[in-house]
Short mmCIF file of C-alpha atoms in Angstrom, two decimals:
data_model
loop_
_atom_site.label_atom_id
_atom_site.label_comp_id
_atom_site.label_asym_id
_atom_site.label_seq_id
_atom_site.Cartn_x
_atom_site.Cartn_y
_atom_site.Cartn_z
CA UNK A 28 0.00 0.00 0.00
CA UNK A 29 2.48 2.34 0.61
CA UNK A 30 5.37 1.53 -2.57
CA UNK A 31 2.49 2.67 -4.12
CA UNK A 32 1.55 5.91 -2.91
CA UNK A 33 3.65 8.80 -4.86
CA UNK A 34 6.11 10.57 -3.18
CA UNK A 35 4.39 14.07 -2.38
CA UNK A 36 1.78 11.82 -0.57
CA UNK A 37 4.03 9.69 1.14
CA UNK A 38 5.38 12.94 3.02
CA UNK A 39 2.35 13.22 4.11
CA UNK A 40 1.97 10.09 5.41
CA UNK A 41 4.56 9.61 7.00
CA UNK A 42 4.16 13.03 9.48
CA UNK A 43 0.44 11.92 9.69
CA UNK A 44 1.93 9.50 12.02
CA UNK A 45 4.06 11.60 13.85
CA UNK A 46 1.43 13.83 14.31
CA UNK A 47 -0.95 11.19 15.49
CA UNK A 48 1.60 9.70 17.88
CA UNK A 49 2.28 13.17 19.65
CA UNK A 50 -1.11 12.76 22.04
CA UNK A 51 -0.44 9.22 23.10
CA UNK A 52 3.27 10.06 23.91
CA UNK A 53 2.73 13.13 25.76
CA UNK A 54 -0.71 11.37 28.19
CA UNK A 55 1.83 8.66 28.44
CA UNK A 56 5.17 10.56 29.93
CA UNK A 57 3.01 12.82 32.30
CA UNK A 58 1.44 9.09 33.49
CA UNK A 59 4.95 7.72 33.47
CA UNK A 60 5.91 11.12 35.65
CA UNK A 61 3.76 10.15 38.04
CA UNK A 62 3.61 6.55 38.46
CA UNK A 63 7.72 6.81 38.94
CA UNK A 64 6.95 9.57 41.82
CA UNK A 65 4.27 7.67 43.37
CA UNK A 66 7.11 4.47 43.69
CA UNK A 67 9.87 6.75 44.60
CA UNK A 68 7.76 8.10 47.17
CA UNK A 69 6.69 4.55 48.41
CA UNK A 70 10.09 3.49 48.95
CA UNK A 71 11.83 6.82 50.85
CA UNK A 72 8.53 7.65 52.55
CA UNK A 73 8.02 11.14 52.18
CA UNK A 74 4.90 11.17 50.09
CA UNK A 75 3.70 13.46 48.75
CA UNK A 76 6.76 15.73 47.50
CA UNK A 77 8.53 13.56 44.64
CA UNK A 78 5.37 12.44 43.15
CA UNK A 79 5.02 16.20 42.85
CA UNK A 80 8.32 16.99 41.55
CA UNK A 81 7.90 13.64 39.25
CA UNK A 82 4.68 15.32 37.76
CA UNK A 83 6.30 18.14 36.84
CA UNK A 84 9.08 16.29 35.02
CA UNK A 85 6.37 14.41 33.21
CA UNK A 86 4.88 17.68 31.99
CA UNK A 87 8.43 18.54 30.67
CA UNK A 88 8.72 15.18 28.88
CA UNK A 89 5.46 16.34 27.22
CA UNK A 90 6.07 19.27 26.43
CA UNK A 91 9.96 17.61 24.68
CA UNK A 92 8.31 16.04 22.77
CA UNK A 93 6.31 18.79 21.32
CA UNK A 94 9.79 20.86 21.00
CA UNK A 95 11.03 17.94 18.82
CA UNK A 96 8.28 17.63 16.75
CA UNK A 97 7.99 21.54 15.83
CA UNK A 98 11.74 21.73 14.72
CA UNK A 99 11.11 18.32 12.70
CA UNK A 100 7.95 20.98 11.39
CA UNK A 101 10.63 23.58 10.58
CA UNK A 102 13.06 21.24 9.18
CA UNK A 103 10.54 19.81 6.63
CA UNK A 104 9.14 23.16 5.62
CA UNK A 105 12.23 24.26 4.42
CA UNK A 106 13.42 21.28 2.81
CA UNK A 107 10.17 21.66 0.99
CA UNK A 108 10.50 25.39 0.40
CA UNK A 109 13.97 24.41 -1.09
CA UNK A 110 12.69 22.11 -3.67
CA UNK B 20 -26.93 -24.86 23.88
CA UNK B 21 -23.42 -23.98 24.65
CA UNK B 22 -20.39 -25.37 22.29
CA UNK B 23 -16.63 -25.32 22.38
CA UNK B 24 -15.58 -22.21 20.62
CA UNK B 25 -13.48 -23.77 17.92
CA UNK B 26 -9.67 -22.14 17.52
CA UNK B 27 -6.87 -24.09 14.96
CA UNK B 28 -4.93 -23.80 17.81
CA UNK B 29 -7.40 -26.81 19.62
CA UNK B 30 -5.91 -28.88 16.72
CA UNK B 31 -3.02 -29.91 17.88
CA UNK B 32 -2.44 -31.56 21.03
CA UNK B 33 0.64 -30.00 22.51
CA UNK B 34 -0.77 -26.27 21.54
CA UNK B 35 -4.30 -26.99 23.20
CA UNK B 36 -3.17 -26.02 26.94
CA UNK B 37 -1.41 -22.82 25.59
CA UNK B 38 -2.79 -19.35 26.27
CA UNK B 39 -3.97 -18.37 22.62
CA UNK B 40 -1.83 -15.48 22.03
CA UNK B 41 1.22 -17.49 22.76
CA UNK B 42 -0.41 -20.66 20.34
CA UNK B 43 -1.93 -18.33 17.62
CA UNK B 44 1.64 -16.79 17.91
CA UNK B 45 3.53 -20.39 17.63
CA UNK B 46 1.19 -21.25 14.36
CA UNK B 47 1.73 -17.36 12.79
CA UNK B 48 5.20 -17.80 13.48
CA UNK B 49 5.64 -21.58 12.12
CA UNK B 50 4.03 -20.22 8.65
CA UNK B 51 6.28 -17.18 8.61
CA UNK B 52 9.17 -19.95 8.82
CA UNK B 53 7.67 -22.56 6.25
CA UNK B 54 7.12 -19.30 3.94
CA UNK B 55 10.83 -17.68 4.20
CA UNK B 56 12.24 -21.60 4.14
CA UNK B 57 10.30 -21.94 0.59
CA UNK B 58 11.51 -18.61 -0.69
CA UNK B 59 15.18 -19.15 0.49
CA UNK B 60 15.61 -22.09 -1.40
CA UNK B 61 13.97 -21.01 -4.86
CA UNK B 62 16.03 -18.35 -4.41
CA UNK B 63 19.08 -19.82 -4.42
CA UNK B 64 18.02 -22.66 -6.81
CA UNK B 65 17.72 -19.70 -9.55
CA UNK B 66 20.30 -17.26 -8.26
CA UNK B 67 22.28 -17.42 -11.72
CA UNK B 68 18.45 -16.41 -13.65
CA UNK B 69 18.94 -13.11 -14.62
CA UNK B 70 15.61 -12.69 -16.96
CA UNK B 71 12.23 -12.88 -14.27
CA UNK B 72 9.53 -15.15 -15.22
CA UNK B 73 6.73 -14.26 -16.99
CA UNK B 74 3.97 -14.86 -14.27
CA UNK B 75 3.51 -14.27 -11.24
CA UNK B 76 4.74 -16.99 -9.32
CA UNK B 77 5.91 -17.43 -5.57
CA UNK B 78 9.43 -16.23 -6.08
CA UNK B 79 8.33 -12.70 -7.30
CA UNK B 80 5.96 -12.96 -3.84
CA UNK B 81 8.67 -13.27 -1.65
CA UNK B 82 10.96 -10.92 -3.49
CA UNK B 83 8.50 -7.96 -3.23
CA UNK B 84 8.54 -8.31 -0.03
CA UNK B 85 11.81 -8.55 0.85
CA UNK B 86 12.59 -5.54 -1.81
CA UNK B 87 9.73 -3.38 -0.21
CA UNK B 88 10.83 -3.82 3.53
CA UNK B 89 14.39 -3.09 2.53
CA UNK B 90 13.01 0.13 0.35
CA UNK B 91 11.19 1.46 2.66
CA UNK B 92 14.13 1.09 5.57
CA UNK B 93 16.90 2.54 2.99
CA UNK B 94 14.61 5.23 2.39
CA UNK B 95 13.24 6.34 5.72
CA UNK B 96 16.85 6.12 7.09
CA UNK B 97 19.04 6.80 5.02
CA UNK B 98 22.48 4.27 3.69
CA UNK B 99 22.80 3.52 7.43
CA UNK B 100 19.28 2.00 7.15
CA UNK B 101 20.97 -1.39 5.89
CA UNK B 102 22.70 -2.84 9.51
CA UNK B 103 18.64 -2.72 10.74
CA UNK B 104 16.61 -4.77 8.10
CA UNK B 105 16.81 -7.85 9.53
CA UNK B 106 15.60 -6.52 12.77
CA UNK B 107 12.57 -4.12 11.43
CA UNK B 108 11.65 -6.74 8.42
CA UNK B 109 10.87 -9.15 11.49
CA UNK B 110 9.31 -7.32 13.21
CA UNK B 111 6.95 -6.14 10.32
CA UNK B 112 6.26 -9.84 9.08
CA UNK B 113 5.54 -10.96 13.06
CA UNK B 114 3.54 -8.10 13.28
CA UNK B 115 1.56 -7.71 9.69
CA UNK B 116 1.18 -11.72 9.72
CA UNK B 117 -0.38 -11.53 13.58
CA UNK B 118 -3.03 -8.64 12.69
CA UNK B 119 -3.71 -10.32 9.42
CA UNK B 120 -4.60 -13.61 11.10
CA UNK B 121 -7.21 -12.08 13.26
CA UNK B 122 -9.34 -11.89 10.01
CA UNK B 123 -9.06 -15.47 9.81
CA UNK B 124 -12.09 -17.21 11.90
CA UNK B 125 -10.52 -19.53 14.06
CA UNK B 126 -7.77 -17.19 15.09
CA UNK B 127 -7.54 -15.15 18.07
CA UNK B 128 -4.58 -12.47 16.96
CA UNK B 129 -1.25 -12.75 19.38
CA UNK B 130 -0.95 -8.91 18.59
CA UNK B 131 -4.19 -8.13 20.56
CA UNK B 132 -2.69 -9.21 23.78
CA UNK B 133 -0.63 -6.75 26.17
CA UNK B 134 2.40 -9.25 26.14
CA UNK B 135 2.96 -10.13 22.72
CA UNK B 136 3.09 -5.97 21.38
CA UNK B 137 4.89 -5.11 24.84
CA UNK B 138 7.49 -7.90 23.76
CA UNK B 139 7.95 -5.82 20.35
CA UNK B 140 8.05 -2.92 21.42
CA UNK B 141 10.48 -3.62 24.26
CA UNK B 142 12.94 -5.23 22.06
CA UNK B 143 13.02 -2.18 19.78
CA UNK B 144 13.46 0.11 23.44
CA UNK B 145 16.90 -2.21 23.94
CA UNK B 146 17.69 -2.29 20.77
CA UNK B 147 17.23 1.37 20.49
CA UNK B 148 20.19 1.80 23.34
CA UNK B 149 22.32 -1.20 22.22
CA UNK B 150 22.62 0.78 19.16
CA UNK B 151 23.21 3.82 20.18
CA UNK B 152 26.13 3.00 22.99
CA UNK B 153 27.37 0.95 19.97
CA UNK B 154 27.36 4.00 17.82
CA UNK B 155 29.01 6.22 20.56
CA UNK B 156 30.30 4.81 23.00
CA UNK B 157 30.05 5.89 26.30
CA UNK B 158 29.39 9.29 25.37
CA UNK B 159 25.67 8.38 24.11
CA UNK B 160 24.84 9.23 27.79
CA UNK B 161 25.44 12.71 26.51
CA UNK B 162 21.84 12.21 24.30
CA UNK B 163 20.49 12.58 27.77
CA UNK B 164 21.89 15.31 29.58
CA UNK B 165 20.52 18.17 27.45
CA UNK B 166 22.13 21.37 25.76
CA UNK B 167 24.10 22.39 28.99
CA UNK B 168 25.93 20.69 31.22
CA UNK B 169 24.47 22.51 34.12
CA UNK B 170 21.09 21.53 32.86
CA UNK B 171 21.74 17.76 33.59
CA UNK B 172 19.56 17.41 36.80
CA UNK B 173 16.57 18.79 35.09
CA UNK B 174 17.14 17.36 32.02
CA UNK B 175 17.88 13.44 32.98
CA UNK B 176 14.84 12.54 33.98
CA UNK B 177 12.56 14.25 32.00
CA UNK B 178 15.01 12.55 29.06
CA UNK B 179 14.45 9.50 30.44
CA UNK B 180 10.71 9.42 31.34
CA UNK B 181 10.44 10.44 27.30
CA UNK B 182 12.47 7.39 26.81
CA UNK B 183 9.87 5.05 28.81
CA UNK B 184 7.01 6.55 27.16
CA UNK B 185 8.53 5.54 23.81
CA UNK B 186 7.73 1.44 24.10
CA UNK B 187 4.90 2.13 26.25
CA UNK B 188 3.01 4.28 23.45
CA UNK B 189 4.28 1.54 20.66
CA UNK B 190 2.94 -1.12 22.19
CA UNK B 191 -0.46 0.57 23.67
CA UNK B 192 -1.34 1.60 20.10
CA UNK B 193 -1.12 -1.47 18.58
CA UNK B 194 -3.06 -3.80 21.60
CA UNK B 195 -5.47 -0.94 21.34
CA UNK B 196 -6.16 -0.62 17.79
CA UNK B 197 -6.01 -4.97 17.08
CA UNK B 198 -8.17 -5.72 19.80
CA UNK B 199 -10.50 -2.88 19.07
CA UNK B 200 -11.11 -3.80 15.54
CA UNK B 201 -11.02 -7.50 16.40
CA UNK B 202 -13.70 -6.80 19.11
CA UNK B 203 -16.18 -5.14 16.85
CA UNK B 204 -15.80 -7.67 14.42
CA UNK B 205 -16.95 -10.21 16.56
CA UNK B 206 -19.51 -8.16 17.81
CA UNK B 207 -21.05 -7.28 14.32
CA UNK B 208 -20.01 -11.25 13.28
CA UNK B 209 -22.53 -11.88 16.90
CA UNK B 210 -25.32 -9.68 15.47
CA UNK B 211 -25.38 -10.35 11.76
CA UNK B 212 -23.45 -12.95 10.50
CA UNK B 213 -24.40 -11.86 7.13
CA UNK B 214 -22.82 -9.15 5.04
CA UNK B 215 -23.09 -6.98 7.63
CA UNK B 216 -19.51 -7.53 8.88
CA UNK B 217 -18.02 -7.20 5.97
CA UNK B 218 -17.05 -3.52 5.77
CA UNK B 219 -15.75 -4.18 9.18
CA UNK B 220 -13.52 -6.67 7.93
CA UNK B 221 -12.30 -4.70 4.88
CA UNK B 222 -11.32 -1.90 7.89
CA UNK B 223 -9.63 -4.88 9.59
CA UNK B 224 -7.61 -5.14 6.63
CA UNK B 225 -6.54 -1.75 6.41
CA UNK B 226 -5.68 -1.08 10.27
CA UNK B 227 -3.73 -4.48 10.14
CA UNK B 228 -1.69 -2.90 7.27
CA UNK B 229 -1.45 0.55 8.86
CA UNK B 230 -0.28 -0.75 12.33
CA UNK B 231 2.03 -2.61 11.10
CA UNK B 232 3.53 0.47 9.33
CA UNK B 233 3.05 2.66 12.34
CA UNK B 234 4.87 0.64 14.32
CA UNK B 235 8.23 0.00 12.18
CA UNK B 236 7.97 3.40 10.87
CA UNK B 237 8.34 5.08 14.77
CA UNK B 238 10.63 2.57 15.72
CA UNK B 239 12.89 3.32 12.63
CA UNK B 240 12.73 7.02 13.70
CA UNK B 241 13.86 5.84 16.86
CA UNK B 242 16.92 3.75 16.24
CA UNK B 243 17.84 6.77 13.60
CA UNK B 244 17.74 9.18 16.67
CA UNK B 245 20.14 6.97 18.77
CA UNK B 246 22.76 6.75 15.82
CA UNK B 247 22.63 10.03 14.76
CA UNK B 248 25.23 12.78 15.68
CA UNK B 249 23.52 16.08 15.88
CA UNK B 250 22.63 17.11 18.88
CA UNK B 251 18.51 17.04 19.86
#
């Protein structure tokens, strides 16, 4: 299915699925975030502060990820703007 | 009146006790085998052909899609692409062949089971970091630490919980979207076992295909990201 798309529509394609792949990845690292505070908190006992900080550096996973995929954006704009 | 629910796995006696993901998986697996053993040896029987035949016969089968998988590696990463088509092209065929066989009545597919895509999608996540400390040595722990060195403590782990969220989201969207379409399937196959499911099938089809491609596509972008040098 996809030798035969053309190449203009393969492009597209392909950053449909990095596109569609930015939600899951981003609930996913804040729940990751949390779930590793949660433990870390279970096993030095002082709930609730790392879950807390933990949180936080899920958020900044999710918001990485949305960094990456805006210069990959930029990138392919101007490789297209080149052409 | 209540009846056995009848799988191919119940055929044979040492598969019977199995969980069916793991049988379903044995039998997928056993004609991926039988499959690549046939094409290996026509392909070597007529190595010195250079003219192809005429019509369409098993040969060109298995040579479009070895040519396609290695295609679409090459060109989605690059000349490096080459040292990872064994991996990705196995992972594809396990895959494609494991959502395609949940069309198949009789088959429950290994993909829509937590283990089976987690076991994928984990083997890409060490893979991912064999080949990058491969590729740099020990100063691939320098992916992780961010643009400034003073910026390691904040950086680390929010690297690293992106890094756990990679394998997690692979194998989440695939157990998600086979045993979703496999699900309503059955349910429209309960309802009206005429016609009616078709169209559901025919989208079957498609999200087998399009899973499949998802997942080697992001893992490919993630074994390119551990071997390449810029900084990200």
């Amino acid at each position: 299915m996809y030798m035969v798309l053309k190449d203009t529509k393969r492009d597209t394609f392909k950053s449909l699925i990095d596109y569609s792949s930015l939600g899951l990845e981003m609930g996913l690292s804040v729940a990751i975030g949390i779930v590793i505070g949660y433990f870390l908190d279970r096993f030095f006992k002082t709930y609730p502060y790392l879950t807390i900080i933990f949180t936080f550096f899920g958020i900044g996973a999710a918001f990485k990820t949305i960094i990456i995929l805006i210069k990959k954006m930029q990138k392919e704009d101007e490789r297209n703007n080149n052409k | 009146m209540e009846h056995e629910v009848f799988t191919w796995a119940s055929l044979f006696p040492f598969l019977k006790h199995l969980p069916p993901h793991v049988s379903n998986g044995i039998i997928v697996s056993v004609i991926l085998l039988i499959i690549v053993f046939l094409g290996y040896r026509q392909l070597k029987k007529k190595e010195d052909e250079v003219v192809p035949e005429p019509n369409f016969s098993f040969k060109n089968f298995v040579e479009m899609i070895v040519e396609g998988i290695s295609n679409l590696v090459v060109d989605s990463m690059g000349p490096r692409g080459k040292e990872f088509i064994l991996l990705v092209g196995t992972l594809a065929l396990f895959i494609l062949f494991n959502n395609l066989s949940g069309l198949v009545p009789g088959f429950l597919p290994a993909t829509d089971n937590v283990n089976t895509t987690f076991a994928c999608s984990i083997t890409v996540f060490v893979m991912t970091h064999y080949y990058g400390f491969k590729e740099h040595g020990i100063k691939y722990l320098k992916h992780f630490t961010g643009p400034f060195w003073w910026l390691a403590p904040l950086m680390v782990p929010i690297e690293l919980i992106g890094h756990f969220a990679r394998p997690l989201s692979l194998g989440l969207r695939l157990f998600g979207n086979i045993t979703g379409d496999h699900l309503v399937t059955a349910i429209f196959f309960g309802l009206v076992p005429l016609l009616v499911p078709l169209p559901v099938m025919f989208l079957g089809l498609f999200v087998a295909f399009v899973q499949t491609f998802v997942f080697v596509l992001l893992s490919m972008a993630y074994f390119s990201g551990a071997i390449s040098h810029e900084e990200h």
